[in-house]
Structures are given as C-alpha cells and as structure tokens.
Amino acid sequence: MYRQLIERYKQKPLSENALKILKERYFFKKPSGEFVENSWFDVCRRVARVVAAAELINNPRLEKMTAAEKLDFVRQVESDFFDLLASRIFLPNSPTLFNAGIGADYELLYKPLEQMKLEDYQKILDSRNHLHMLSACFVVPVEDSIEGIFNAVKEFALITKAGGGIGSNFSALRPKGSFVAGTHGKASGPVSFMHVFNTAVSIVEQGYRRRGALMGILNIDHPDIMEFIDAKKGNDGERVLKFFNISVGIPMDRLEILRMYENDEEIELKHPKWHHPTKVKVREIFKKMAQNAWETGDPGMVFLGEMNKYYALYPYREIISTNPCGEIGLSAYEACNLGSIDLAKLCDDKGVFDWESFAKVIRTAVRFLDNVIDVNVFPIDKITQAVKESRRLGLGIMGFADMLYKMEIPYNSEQARSLAKNLMAFMALHAHEESSRLGQEKGNFPLFEYSRYPNGFIPFSMDVSDYDDEIREHFNTIAKKYKRNVAVLAIAPTGSISNIADTSSGLEPNFLLAYVRYVNKLSTNEREPLFYVNEVLAKKLPENELLRIRDRLIEEGSLRNIDIDERLKKIFVVAHDIDPLDHLLMQEAFQSYVDNNISKTINVPNSATVDDVLEIYVEALKHKIRGLTVYRDGSLQTQVLTSAKDL
Ligand code: TTP
Ligand code: GDP
Ligand code: 5AD
C-alpha cells in the first residue's frame, strides 16, 4: 500500500502554482541568477541527501558497521526521505527546503544515489556554512538593559538573515516612565523598543526568499499592557509594527483570568522596577483587546501557563514566548524545526483513509526532523546549545480540509472533530513511540533526566480517542526511559508548503473554493493571474455543473448562495461558512493530542460586532487551547507572512 501511494503521488505533476512558487523562491540559483535546480525532484534529492547525512553524526549504530554497511544504510535513509518528499506527502518547513545543502559542491548534491560514496556524504557535512539554517521557529529573550535590548536586536537580525521567524516576550522591560538609575532618566518602555526591533528586521531579509516575521508578547499583568494592546492601532496600509504579530501573554492559569473576568475583578499590574500600585479591570483589558482585534486582527492571546503545564521540562525550563504564528512555545534561545504530513493524500477518492501508510509516514518523518537538528547550523551559539539540549520537533498536518471534502464530512460537525481527535491521537502515539525508539537507538535528549518523562508524564491534555489506552501505556512504560525529543508535534499554518503540496493549509478550512490569485514576482514586481478551483470539488461535481457555477464561484468563493445540492453545500464549507465556536472547537479537538501548539485563525464575518469578538476571547479561556487569533473578514490586518496569495 505504502509503495503504491508513494509512486502515485511521485508521478502526479505539480500544479502551475506550486511550480511558480518553487521557481521564485526555492530552487537553488547561482549568484548570476542561473538556476541550479529545475525540478521538484532536484530539491528533494538535495534535501533528502543532506538530512540523511546526519546519520553519520548521530547514529552510534554506524560505529559498529563496516564501511560498505554504513554506505548502504545512509543511502537507504536518503532513499526513504526522497520518496517522502518527492510524493509531497510530507514536507519540512521552508528553511529546510531553502537552505539544506548551502555551501556544498553541486556535483555532490545531485549525482545519482548509486554513485554516492561515504566520503561524499562527509564532504557535504563538512561544507555547511553559517547560512545552513533549517529551522522556522525561534525565541530570543530580551533583558531589561540597553545592552541586553540591543544584543537581542542583533540576534533578531542574524536569525532573520538566515530565514527564521522570531518571538520575544518583552515583559522583562521596565514600564514606560520608570526610573533608570544610571542616567537618572526615565525608561521609554517595551512598546517603544519594539519599534527598534521592527525597524532592524525591516532592513534585513533573506535574499529573494523571505522577509522577517516576528511575534511580540507582553504579559497581561505588565504595567504597559494597555499601551501594548494599542501598539498596532492605526494600521493604515503603511503599517505600524508591520513585521510583528502581537499577543497578550497569559502566564497564569487561564481559568484564573476567566474567574477574574466573570467576577469583574481588577488585576494588579507589576514589574520589579515599578513602584506605583496600578490596577486595571480584567474586563477593560479584554474590551480593548476585542476592539483592536475587531479593527486590525491584533492582538491575539497566548496561554503561556497552559503551555508550561504540558511542557516536559517545566519548571527546570520555562516557555516564555512563541514563534510568530504561535504553533511553538519555546524557552530562551530555543529553536524548532517543523514538518507537515498531507492528510488529503492519505485519503483515496472514495474517502478511505490509509492508516497503515500514515503510521509509516509519521515514523519516517520523525526520523527526518530529528536528523535536521544535527545538520542545522545556527548563527548564535546559545541557540545551538539550547536546541541540542531539548531536541524539540514540530511534526504536524496539512490538507485536513481537503481530506474532509474527500470523505464528505462537514468541517463544522461533531463527526469531523471526533475524526480530528483520532487522527491526532494516532499521530501522537506513533510519533512519540518513534521518538522513544530513537532515544533507545541514538540517545535521549540531554536534559531527559531533568524532565517529567521519567515520572510518566503525558505532554498533552487528551480527550476521548480510540488510542487513549495505548498512549497512556506508552507514557507509563517506555517513555519513562527513552525519549529523543522534549516535544514532537505541532500544527503550523503551512502557508507556503501547502501550496507546494497543492493541498489545504494546516488544520484550516479552505478560505475559498475558487479564486484568481495574483502572484507578484519579488524580483520584477510584475503581477500574474493564476486561476484555481478546489481540486476535490472539481472531481465531485459533474463538469457541466462546474461550468454552470464557475463564474459565481470565483466571485463568491463559497457555495453558500449558489443554487446547488444542499448536501454539497454542507460538505464544501469554507472558513466564513463556519461558526466561530466551531473553529474554536476544532482547535481544541486537535490540541488535545498535540504537545506543542497549533496555529489557527478564528474567522468571523465582516458584520461581527466588537461584542461578538469579545465573546470569543472570553469563550477561548474556557477551552483547552494554547492561544487565540481572531480575524474579522475585511478588517485591516498587517499580514506578517508572505503567503503565496500576497506575494
Ligand atoms: P540600563 O541600560 O540597564 O540602564 P542603567 O543600568 O543605567 O539603569 P539601572 O541600574 O536602573 O538598570 O536600562 C534599564 C532600562 O531602561 C531598560 O529597559 C532600557 C531603559 N532605558 C530607556 O528607556 N532609555 C534610556 O535612555 C536608558 C539609558 C534606558
Ligand atoms: P512554511 O514552511 O513556509 O509553509 O511556513 P508556515 O506558514 O507553516 O509557518 C511556520 C513558521 O515559519 C512561522 O510560525 C514562522 O515562525 C516562520 N515563517 C513563516 N513565514 C515566514 C516568513 O515569511 N518569514 C520568516 N522570517 N519566517 C516565516
Ligand atoms: N498570535 C498567534 N498567531 C498569530 N497569527 C497571526 N497573528 C497571530 C497572533 N497574534 C498567525 C495565525 C495564522 C498565521 C498566518 O499567523 O494563526 O495561522
């Protein structure tokens, strides 16, 4: 089954859209602009080869092998990785696709597998340079001193240059107006310094590939919280803090904030350098958050307390911030590399899901992502160290909405949520079993003994799934002894890689069923139209039906107001056909089996009021989720990410 599946999708041609994105940003080019790579398989060969070479660094088993056995082993690993990538059933995050192999001799990167020698793999490893950076997610601490702040600015610049997205929690900075001893002056506060970071990152970019992407967090009990919530107000096109997503941090139990909200209590705002007692009603904070989110899409909320509750290294280490889209909470200087499995490709046209192949894909993907850690080069030594100590991974999914279309299950249904839990529980089980197996084969993550795993800790909340007994059994037995990675799962937005995979993004519903997309070439600024109709819909609708509705579908994006079979309308829902609560419940369903976090946007219609948005913020506190982003259709939002749609 697995082989057939791989072959089927290896042979499937890439869409014009996917090829355009690859050509614009992913194919290796010489400094002259001449393409070194011309096909998706070229990219896959390079990436699979570099990531397989990690076995020479991290696999003690190889030490006991003869040279011939070693070579066979590494080639086999390369071949397994190549198949996975070439079929586009699994893709790593963009930096891995961009940067793997940078610095190596082209001849070695692309020659046929049968001609590879052991020393070729070694040469590839030896030629990695300072831009061989394969991770998407970073967190940098910002200390309360001019030196600390500007040191962090430098770190932001170096990480952006290498292609990573960065988050920081600015709560350590003393509030605006507090006393500065050295100069007898007054501090200008965290928000003012965020502008410095924004400006620095606006100037640094990763060549033709990516611009900066930042997350700024301020905790709900920081004295400058109200100013922070307003920090992106006045977004008017030439946008304020353009490179930042901002989020209010909830470091305490979210239920504590819910209680204060419901009892209309005040929260004490504090900082060690702040000597004026200040209190503000939690309801006032939430009202301001809702008002601004209604206007601009910012701020979101991040439940740092909830993240630490499920963090296997807490309290030895503490999660202080997330990366720009929220799917990974990290401690100081930690980084994380991501990868996503396309669920839609694991489901055939009759709606039958191939669980056996799913298990095999999960296990190979965990090995792949774990290898990425060992071939990664970071621009800052403290990051190298923190990453090696915890070996955090973020394996997730994409194509969920397209899979549901194939199965004819509405996204906004209990059936879809129950399926989400089963899929994610199955994934958690296999991914964690693989991480423990790798622990046994290659060694545990170095801080394992300081973690909660030896006590039988389960790093997610669980709900009800078919795999609960097996999951409990795993964490109560083998995981007490072996674990290669502090955390393994995360659901990313997959903004770019889902386009390369020609599938729906992350766990999100499709945004539109049909559209015209303008791709703007970064190099020349020309805009080109690309026409797109959802592939599953096109298969399920008779051709004449599709032709009949095509123009209206392009205009409206949804089937909602089109004269068509009611059953199809229920199945082929898009983001705006779905109630905000159903969005939230889907986020919770997945989160119950994810150890890191999930990137999810709660879409609300343009007609939603500020009170509607407020209700979602309060409702979110009642659910086992790790954060919230609300976007009201048509509101002004700084789009931090360069999704293909906005290029
Ligand atoms: P520091 O550089 O630590 O200042 P300091 O060592 O003179 O003072 P102290 O002994 O009180 O720490 O900066 C402290 C904070 O004040 C930090 O958040 C940056 C901020 N700050 C300003 O906003 N403006 C300034 O001109 C200075 C010097 C600091
Ligand atoms: P993809 O791998 O490119 O599809 O990335 P995702 O959309 O899944 O985003 C995953 C993470 O990558 C985000 O949370 C960010 O940390 C980072 N990221 C995404 N887009 C950008 C970008 O345009 N610039 C930078 N610097 N980082 C990004
Ligand atoms: N907090 C967390 N994630 C955010 N995103 C946008 N703003 C925020 C925020 N404040 C994420 C959304 C979406 C991606 C494009 O960016 O979750 O998935």
XYZ file of C-alpha atoms and ligand atoms in Angstrom:
722
model
C 0.000 0.000 0.000
C 2.734 2.436 1.049
C 4.799 1.887 -2.100
C 1.770 2.345 -4.330
C 0.832 5.512 -2.534
C 4.328 6.960 -2.867
C 4.533 6.075 -6.558
C 1.106 7.503 -7.265
C 1.983 10.894 -5.822
C 5.527 10.929 -7.148
C 4.020 10.696 -10.601
C 1.412 13.361 -10.031
C 2.556 16.561 -11.743
C 2.875 19.724 -9.670
C 0.360 22.483 -10.316
C 1.432 25.577 -12.168
C 1.030 27.493 -8.913
C 3.360 25.162 -6.992
C 5.985 25.338 -9.726
C 5.855 29.113 -9.818
C 6.434 29.349 -6.078
C 9.303 26.885 -6.278
C 10.953 28.767 -9.127
C 10.566 32.122 -7.445
C 11.881 31.147 -4.036
C 13.013 27.553 -3.558
C 15.132 26.388 -6.474
C 18.865 26.859 -5.879
C 20.293 29.614 -8.066
C 23.839 30.690 -8.799
C 24.799 34.257 -7.870
C 24.339 35.068 -11.576
C 20.665 34.073 -11.265
C 21.105 30.921 -13.320
C 19.042 28.002 -11.957
C 20.953 25.118 -10.410
C 17.679 23.266 -9.846
C 14.939 22.854 -12.421
C 12.502 20.390 -10.930
C 10.910 19.468 -7.642
C 12.894 16.209 -7.638
C 16.141 18.229 -7.681
C 15.072 19.939 -4.454
C 14.067 16.578 -2.947
C 17.395 14.953 -3.853
C 19.373 17.745 -2.228
C 17.275 17.911 0.938
C 16.984 14.123 1.401
C 20.731 13.721 0.892
C 21.773 16.385 3.381
C 19.320 15.225 6.039
C 20.306 11.571 5.564
C 23.972 12.529 6.046
C 23.060 13.297 9.677
C 23.129 9.555 10.344
C 26.925 9.823 10.163
C 26.825 12.274 13.055
C 24.071 10.981 15.275
C 23.857 7.229 14.909
C 26.075 5.178 17.250
C 24.960 2.001 15.453
C 27.072 3.013 12.479
C 30.247 2.820 14.514
C 29.954 -0.967 14.591
C 29.363 -1.274 10.843
C 31.820 -1.862 8.028
C 32.228 0.991 5.531
C 30.080 -0.862 2.995
C 27.300 -1.403 5.531
C 27.417 2.237 6.555
C 27.086 3.389 2.980
C 24.150 1.062 2.367
C 22.442 2.342 5.485
C 22.827 6.041 4.672
C 21.746 5.503 1.080
C 18.643 3.656 2.272
C 17.783 6.523 4.607
C 18.272 9.001 1.761
C 16.040 6.922 -0.467
C 13.267 6.769 2.183
C 13.456 10.534 2.730
C 13.492 11.210 -1.005
C 10.311 9.185 -1.559
C 8.515 11.010 1.210
C 9.432 14.440 -0.162
C 9.051 13.593 -3.840
C 5.479 12.392 -3.258
C 4.815 15.602 -1.296
C 3.070 13.517 1.380
C 5.436 15.114 3.899
C 7.241 18.438 3.629
C 9.603 20.123 6.078
C 9.325 23.847 6.845
C 10.575 26.277 4.212
C 14.012 26.983 5.740
C 14.889 23.287 5.372
C 13.855 23.393 1.722
C 15.668 26.704 1.155
C 18.904 26.104 2.993
C 19.777 22.391 3.120
C 22.987 21.941 1.144
C 24.034 25.590 1.104
C 27.808 25.659 0.735
C 28.123 22.159 -0.746
C 29.524 21.212 -4.123
C 26.590 20.942 -6.586
C 28.017 17.776 -8.102
C 27.690 16.014 -4.741
C 24.182 17.267 -4.104
C 22.583 15.931 -7.279
C 24.532 12.935 -8.533
C 22.654 9.598 -8.752
C 22.208 7.790 -5.449
C 24.089 4.693 -6.682
C 27.205 6.804 -7.218
C 27.249 8.269 -3.713
C 30.221 7.295 -1.544
C 30.630 7.666 2.207
C 33.138 10.453 1.773
C 30.648 12.338 -0.402
C 28.194 12.471 2.500
C 31.025 13.535 4.788
C 32.083 16.289 2.382
C 28.515 17.591 2.292
C 28.529 17.759 6.089
C 31.910 19.488 6.168
C 30.897 22.160 3.679
C 27.919 23.522 5.642
C 28.292 27.260 6.214
C 26.728 29.797 8.575
C 23.541 30.007 6.476
C 22.830 26.279 6.672
C 19.906 27.103 8.948
C 16.933 24.765 8.658
C 14.515 25.835 11.413
C 11.490 28.141 11.188
C 10.923 28.981 14.852
C 12.996 30.932 17.357
C 12.591 32.668 20.693
C 15.086 35.219 21.937
C 14.974 36.681 25.465
C 15.064 40.463 25.871
C 16.720 41.734 29.046
C 15.960 44.950 30.882
C 19.062 46.936 29.905
C 20.208 48.892 26.873
C 22.930 46.343 26.286
C 20.533 43.422 26.567
C 17.980 45.044 24.262
C 20.471 45.861 21.523
C 22.124 42.497 21.815
C 18.700 40.981 21.126
C 18.278 43.347 18.135
C 21.485 41.920 16.708
C 20.263 38.371 17.328
C 16.979 39.197 15.570
C 18.939 40.451 12.560
C 21.113 37.341 12.339
C 18.157 34.954 12.628
C 16.151 36.902 10.039
C 19.072 36.823 7.639
C 19.127 33.036 7.968
C 15.359 32.816 7.323
C 13.854 32.145 10.758
C 10.782 33.655 12.417
C 11.345 35.040 15.932
C 9.242 35.629 19.006
C 10.060 37.566 22.163
C 8.324 38.331 25.388
C 9.022 41.979 26.256
C 7.671 41.752 29.815
C 11.124 41.906 31.421
C 11.499 45.512 30.238
C 10.595 48.097 32.866
C 7.469 50.112 32.083
C 7.415 53.471 30.376
C 8.236 56.252 32.835
C 10.074 54.095 35.361
C 13.389 55.256 36.771
C 16.727 54.490 35.102
C 19.445 54.697 37.762
C 22.487 55.123 35.528
C 21.203 58.161 33.678
C 18.680 59.458 36.221
C 16.316 59.367 33.300
C 13.060 57.661 32.507
C 12.615 54.408 30.607
C 10.668 54.568 27.389
C 9.093 51.121 27.885
C 8.704 47.882 25.925
C 6.450 49.193 23.145
C 8.927 51.880 22.119
C 11.706 49.320 21.897
C 9.556 47.007 19.766
C 9.791 49.686 17.076
C 13.573 49.306 17.127
C 13.245 45.563 16.505
C 10.718 46.183 13.754
C 12.997 48.660 12.004
C 16.031 46.400 12.279
C 14.141 43.491 10.779
C 12.637 45.671 8.031
C 16.130 46.195 6.685
C 17.404 42.632 6.920
C 15.888 39.932 4.734
C 16.780 36.512 3.445
C 17.646 37.439 -0.115
C 14.838 36.743 -2.559
C 13.261 34.239 -0.191
C 11.679 35.662 2.941
C 11.195 38.826 4.894
C 11.223 38.975 8.664
C 8.372 37.605 10.771
C 8.102 38.458 14.464
C 5.939 37.764 17.476
C 5.816 40.302 20.294
C 4.287 39.278 23.610
C 3.550 41.322 26.707
C 2.103 39.623 29.765
C -1.367 40.662 30.881
C -0.041 41.958 34.239
C 2.668 44.248 32.831
C 2.019 47.939 33.642
C 2.226 48.904 29.933
C -0.356 46.334 28.841
C -2.933 48.885 27.644
C -0.373 50.729 25.512
C 0.779 47.370 24.143
C -2.737 46.344 23.092
C -2.961 49.608 21.158
C 0.511 49.190 19.653
C -0.685 48.245 16.178
C -3.671 50.575 16.129
C -3.711 52.950 13.227
C -2.638 50.296 10.781
C -3.356 52.217 7.651
C -1.553 50.397 4.899
C 1.936 51.764 5.660
C 1.666 49.795 8.748
C 2.723 50.160 12.329
C 4.969 47.363 13.631
C 4.473 45.715 10.270
C 6.709 42.719 10.960
C 5.083 41.869 14.293
C 2.134 39.753 15.271
C 1.339 40.822 18.807
C -0.232 38.775 21.570
C -1.194 39.291 25.182
C 0.576 36.665 27.290
C -1.365 34.779 29.967
C 1.403 33.300 32.137
C -1.006 32.160 34.866
C -3.774 29.551 34.635
C -6.292 30.727 32.017
C -9.106 29.778 34.422
C -7.750 32.319 36.908
C -8.220 35.072 34.316
C -11.663 33.696 33.456
C -12.647 33.871 37.125
C -11.423 37.463 37.396
C -13.306 38.355 34.233
C -16.536 36.805 35.417
C -16.319 38.409 38.872
C -15.394 41.767 37.320
C -12.125 41.870 39.316
C -9.064 44.030 38.878
C -5.656 42.641 38.077
C -2.546 44.096 39.687
C -0.038 45.360 37.115
C 3.507 44.907 38.291
C 7.213 44.957 37.492
C 10.183 44.846 39.904
C 11.194 48.389 38.804
C 7.651 49.806 39.049
C 6.733 51.280 42.395
C 3.314 52.762 41.753
C 0.464 50.443 42.650
C -1.566 50.030 39.465
C -4.706 48.010 38.919
C -6.995 47.604 35.985
C -10.186 45.648 35.457
C -9.661 42.448 33.500
C -12.829 43.360 31.616
C -11.195 46.630 30.489
C -8.210 44.725 29.119
C -10.446 42.296 27.256
C -12.614 45.093 25.887
C -9.569 46.792 24.442
C -8.247 43.550 23.006
C -11.595 42.847 21.330
C -11.897 46.383 19.966
C -8.450 46.270 18.384
C -8.766 42.715 17.109
C -12.057 43.793 15.522
C -10.267 46.662 13.799
C -6.916 45.163 12.881
C -6.721 41.442 13.766
C -4.241 42.130 16.611
C -3.635 41.347 19.419
C -4.037 37.619 19.851
C -3.758 35.817 23.177
C -1.165 33.222 24.150
C -1.729 30.943 27.112
C 1.846 30.571 28.360
C 0.625 28.964 31.599
C -1.166 26.289 29.610
C 1.982 25.667 27.536
C 4.132 25.209 30.639
C 1.532 22.881 32.133
C 2.245 20.432 29.306
C 5.958 21.216 28.917
C 8.006 18.185 29.916
C 10.928 20.351 31.099
C 8.891 22.698 33.286
C 9.885 24.001 35.843
C 13.539 23.282 35.023
C 12.998 25.355 31.889
C 10.147 27.757 31.166
C 8.333 28.624 27.949
C 8.456 32.420 27.652
C 7.167 33.128 24.163
C 6.042 31.549 20.913
C 7.290 31.902 17.345
C 5.407 34.320 15.005
C 2.405 32.128 14.250
C 2.066 30.623 17.716
C 2.479 26.915 16.993
C 5.648 26.539 19.054
C 6.235 27.778 22.605
C 9.938 27.994 23.433
C 12.290 28.683 26.299
C 15.083 31.244 25.918
C 17.208 30.675 22.773
C 15.381 27.503 21.830
C 14.524 26.881 18.168
C 12.315 24.337 16.472
C 12.089 22.805 13.015
C 8.721 21.813 11.596
C 7.319 19.384 9.076
C 3.793 18.569 7.934
C 2.036 15.498 6.565
C -0.630 15.982 3.890
C -3.682 14.077 5.158
C -5.558 14.577 1.885
C -3.022 12.460 0.003
C -3.518 9.638 2.514
C -7.204 9.506 1.657
C -8.339 7.977 -1.652
C -11.033 9.398 -3.913
C -13.627 7.143 -2.299
C -12.862 8.688 1.076
C -10.930 5.738 2.538
C -8.029 6.755 4.765
C -4.829 4.687 4.674
C -3.908 4.385 8.367
C -1.096 1.915 7.775
C 0.745 4.245 5.412
C 0.032 7.152 7.772
C 1.926 5.300 10.529
C 4.896 4.689 8.235
C 4.945 8.323 7.090
C 4.833 9.574 10.694
C 7.766 7.395 11.720
C 9.965 8.329 8.777
C 9.069 11.997 9.260
C 10.125 11.924 12.935
C 13.484 10.462 11.956
C 13.818 13.118 9.256
C 13.035 16.021 11.606
C 15.328 14.638 14.299
C 18.150 14.417 11.748
C 17.542 18.024 10.738
C 18.648 19.076 14.223
C 22.074 17.550 13.662
C 22.787 19.115 10.270
C 21.440 22.514 11.343
C 23.862 25.421 11.710
C 22.682 28.310 13.880
C 24.007 31.857 13.784
C 24.228 32.059 17.599
C 25.999 29.529 19.854
C 23.429 29.800 22.629
C 20.804 28.591 20.155
C 22.907 25.620 19.065
C 23.240 24.608 22.678
C 19.581 25.057 23.656
C 18.389 23.138 20.581
C 20.721 20.216 21.185
C 19.684 20.033 24.841
C 15.978 19.561 24.187
C 15.753 18.439 20.533
C 12.236 19.832 20.102
C 10.356 18.889 16.917
C 7.130 20.124 15.365
C 5.551 17.410 13.221
C 2.038 18.242 12.117
C -0.531 18.027 9.404
C -1.892 19.883 6.426
C -4.648 19.018 3.963
C -7.234 18.356 6.679
C -9.985 20.351 4.944
C -9.381 18.675 1.589
C -9.392 15.294 3.312
C -12.797 16.101 4.842
C -14.095 17.067 1.379
C -12.970 13.679 0.071
C -14.677 11.942 2.999
C -17.770 14.138 2.590
C -17.696 15.219 6.239
C -18.539 18.873 7.089
C -15.719 20.696 8.948
C -18.256 22.156 11.379
C -19.550 18.825 12.687
C -19.014 16.582 15.691
C -18.006 13.846 13.258
C -15.128 15.994 11.937
C -13.955 16.836 15.449
C -14.049 13.244 16.530
C -12.056 12.273 13.445
C -9.565 15.077 14.204
C -9.008 13.637 17.680
C -8.482 10.138 16.325
C -6.068 11.310 13.640
C -4.056 13.388 16.065
C -4.087 10.726 18.801
C -2.845 8.161 16.269
C -0.169 10.606 15.206
C 0.821 11.397 18.806
C 1.108 7.683 19.551
C 3.271 6.817 16.543
C 5.382 9.963 16.679
C 6.098 9.558 20.387
C 6.808 5.853 20.009
C 9.291 6.723 17.273
C 10.885 9.420 19.421
C 11.352 6.869 22.205
C 12.721 4.319 19.731
C 15.215 6.911 18.515
C 16.100 7.630 22.140
C 16.984 3.984 22.517
C 18.879 3.892 19.203
C 20.681 7.239 19.309
C 20.341 8.552 22.870
C 17.793 10.592 24.822
C 17.673 14.372 24.675
C 20.399 15.529 27.094
C 18.003 17.122 29.593
C 15.800 13.988 29.761
C 16.726 13.314 33.393
C 15.559 16.821 34.353
C 12.264 16.320 32.571
C 8.946 14.966 33.774
C 9.052 11.967 31.408
C 10.706 9.619 33.948
C 7.595 10.140 36.123
C 5.164 9.001 33.431
C 4.223 12.483 32.229
C 1.803 12.915 29.293
C 2.584 16.197 27.449
C -0.951 16.955 26.193
C -4.412 17.131 27.712
C -6.059 14.144 25.922
C -9.788 13.864 25.281
C -11.545 10.760 24.002
C -9.996 8.789 21.159
C -9.505 5.204 20.033
C -5.854 5.305 21.066
C -6.067 6.606 24.643
C -5.145 3.326 26.314
C -2.118 2.858 24.081
C -0.999 6.436 24.659
C -1.243 6.067 28.445
C 0.593 2.765 28.239
C 3.384 4.383 26.203
C 3.990 7.218 28.660
C 3.771 4.861 31.621
C 6.355 2.422 30.320
C 8.907 3.021 27.581
C 8.697 6.832 27.650
C 9.851 6.765 31.275
C 13.218 5.547 29.988
C 13.567 6.752 26.440
C 12.698 9.987 24.686
C 14.756 11.627 21.982
C 12.750 14.860 21.820
C 11.220 17.035 24.529
C 8.158 17.558 22.298
C 7.311 16.177 18.882
C 4.059 17.592 17.468
C 2.752 20.979 16.309
C 0.299 22.215 13.704
C 1.797 25.032 11.636
C -0.008 27.324 9.203
C 1.900 25.715 6.289
C 1.346 28.955 4.367
C 3.956 28.159 1.717
C 4.462 24.413 1.890
C 0.740 23.636 1.497
C 0.939 25.493 -1.813
C 3.909 23.389 -2.859
C 1.955 20.275 -1.822
C -1.204 21.506 -3.634
C -3.327 20.948 -0.552
C -5.312 22.915 2.020
C -3.257 24.546 4.745
C -2.710 23.202 8.281
C -5.933 22.302 10.096
C -7.716 25.245 8.477
C -10.818 25.063 6.348
C -10.283 26.275 2.807
C -10.606 30.002 2.524
C -12.148 29.958 -0.933
C -13.284 27.210 -3.306
C -12.189 29.128 -6.372
C -10.223 32.266 -6.978
C -7.914 34.204 -9.162
C -4.594 34.641 -7.445
C -2.098 37.281 -8.466
C 1.488 36.269 -7.960
C 3.814 39.208 -7.727
C 7.382 38.407 -8.704
C 9.605 39.818 -5.967
C 12.364 40.457 -8.476
C 10.451 42.369 -11.153
C 7.205 43.346 -9.418
C 5.083 42.062 -12.309
C 1.702 40.626 -11.336
C 0.461 37.455 -12.968
C -3.031 35.942 -12.551
C -3.406 32.260 -11.660
C -6.843 30.588 -11.758
C -7.694 27.992 -9.191
C -10.694 25.751 -8.392
C -10.542 23.330 -5.474
C -9.429 20.003 -6.907
C -11.732 17.806 -4.807
C -14.759 19.900 -5.712
C -13.817 19.744 -9.372
C -13.717 15.939 -9.129
C -17.037 15.596 -7.288
C -19.048 17.963 -9.466
C -20.095 16.970 -12.965
C -18.197 19.130 -15.427
C -21.235 20.909 -16.778
C -22.341 21.765 -13.217
C -18.933 23.251 -12.518
C -19.044 25.264 -15.711
C -22.541 26.484 -14.819
C -21.437 27.865 -11.438
C -17.795 28.712 -12.177
C -18.107 32.465 -12.537
C -20.227 32.860 -9.430
C -17.925 30.576 -7.521
C -14.925 32.720 -8.431
C -16.857 35.799 -7.401
C -18.111 34.448 -4.054
C -15.606 31.736 -3.151
C -18.336 29.758 -1.364
C -21.284 27.580 -2.419
C -23.485 29.163 0.255
C -25.579 31.381 -2.025
C -25.370 29.281 -5.142
C -28.276 27.182 -6.371
C -26.826 23.702 -5.890
C -27.410 20.425 -3.994
C -27.799 21.198 -0.232
C -25.658 18.207 0.717
C -22.731 19.619 -1.267
C -23.167 22.987 0.440
C -22.774 21.317 3.855
C -19.646 19.409 2.838
C -17.817 22.060 0.856
C -17.811 24.715 3.580
C -15.179 27.449 3.593
C -13.772 29.462 6.509
C -16.575 32.029 6.539
C -19.362 29.453 6.397
C -18.156 28.159 9.763
C -19.319 29.486 13.108
C -16.513 30.940 15.315
C -17.335 28.396 18.031
C -16.882 25.559 15.549
C -13.447 26.968 14.659
C -12.545 27.043 18.343
C -13.825 23.519 18.967
C -11.740 22.184 16.077
C -8.646 23.873 17.513
C -9.379 22.228 20.872
C -10.004 18.804 19.298
C -6.561 18.798 17.676
C -4.802 20.460 20.626
C -5.819 17.663 22.981
C -3.206 15.396 21.337
C -0.528 17.964 20.421
C 2.394 18.613 22.790
C 3.480 21.915 21.179
C 0.757 24.272 19.929
C -1.458 24.931 16.956
C -1.669 27.856 14.581
C -5.345 28.611 13.946
C -7.279 31.649 12.870
C -10.829 32.068 14.144
C -12.546 33.752 11.222
C -15.546 35.940 11.891
C -17.715 37.659 9.287
C -17.292 41.334 8.475
C -20.662 42.025 10.105
C -19.466 40.716 13.512
C -19.562 43.338 16.277
C -16.883 44.143 18.857
C -19.048 42.297 21.386
C -19.055 39.209 19.190
C -15.257 39.289 19.147
C -15.183 39.861 22.914
C -17.364 36.816 23.408
C -14.830 34.689 21.512
C -11.938 35.981 23.641
C -13.817 35.063 26.807
C -15.043 31.747 25.420
C -11.442 30.847 24.484
C -10.476 30.928 28.181
C -12.851 28.032 28.784
C -11.178 25.694 26.303
C -8.030 23.597 26.421
C -6.245 25.584 23.744
C -2.909 27.394 23.896
C -3.775 30.661 22.193
C -6.198 32.595 20.064
C -6.135 34.619 16.858
C -9.315 36.227 15.566
C -9.623 37.734 12.138
C -12.690 39.644 11.018
C -13.230 39.446 7.306
C -12.242 42.665 5.584
C -10.647 44.303 8.648
C -7.241 45.839 8.243
C -4.558 43.433 9.223
C -0.858 43.565 8.908
C -0.088 40.391 7.053
C 3.207 39.336 8.549
C 3.620 36.267 6.438
C 4.356 36.220 2.765
C 1.815 33.609 1.856
C 1.802 32.963 -1.863
C -1.508 34.795 -2.058
C 0.063 38.070 -1.018
C 3.345 37.822 -2.828
P 20.016 50.062 31.578
O 20.859 50.150 30.410
O 20.121 48.826 32.436
O 20.181 51.327 32.492
P 21.040 51.524 33.823
O 21.996 50.434 34.021
O 21.574 52.892 33.692
O 19.924 51.569 34.937
P 19.502 50.521 36.096
O 20.620 50.449 37.044
O 18.280 51.193 36.690
O 19.190 49.236 35.416
O 18.468 50.199 31.109
C 17.392 49.966 32.004
C 16.046 50.068 31.301
O 15.753 51.416 30.939
C 15.936 49.292 30.021
O 14.564 48.802 29.936
C 16.160 50.324 28.937
C 15.573 51.557 29.539
N 16.208 52.811 29.123
C 15.493 53.736 28.359
O 14.331 53.508 28.018
N 16.107 54.902 27.967
C 17.385 55.184 28.301
O 17.879 56.258 27.919
C 18.134 54.245 29.095
C 19.552 54.510 29.470
C 17.495 53.085 29.477
P 6.114 27.320 5.591
O 7.018 26.204 5.990
O 6.872 28.323 4.775
O 4.861 26.890 4.915
O 5.758 28.114 6.946
P 4.436 28.226 7.848
O 3.440 29.107 7.184
O 3.984 26.872 8.273
O 4.994 28.993 9.104
C 5.753 28.303 10.080
C 6.683 29.239 10.782
O 7.690 29.688 9.870
C 6.046 30.536 11.280
O 5.414 30.369 12.515
C 7.255 31.426 11.368
O 7.998 31.123 12.532
C 8.053 31.018 10.134
N 7.702 31.829 8.956
C 6.616 31.672 8.164
N 6.604 32.587 7.180
C 7.705 33.357 7.347
C 8.252 34.479 6.631
O 7.703 34.981 5.644
N 9.431 34.991 7.101
C 10.070 34.459 8.178
N 11.209 35.018 8.581
N 9.580 33.416 8.863
C 8.410 32.866 8.473
N -0.747 35.190 17.677
C -0.559 33.955 17.169
N -0.643 33.674 15.876
C -0.919 34.669 15.050
N -1.083 34.689 13.720
C -1.359 35.951 13.354
N -1.397 36.757 14.434
C -1.125 35.986 15.495
C -1.023 36.225 16.876
N -1.180 37.436 17.381
C -0.980 33.510 12.874
C -2.332 32.919 12.566
C -2.177 32.372 11.169
C -0.828 32.856 10.712
C -0.846 33.395 9.334
O -0.416 33.842 11.631
O -2.614 31.881 13.486
O -2.150 30.971 11.175
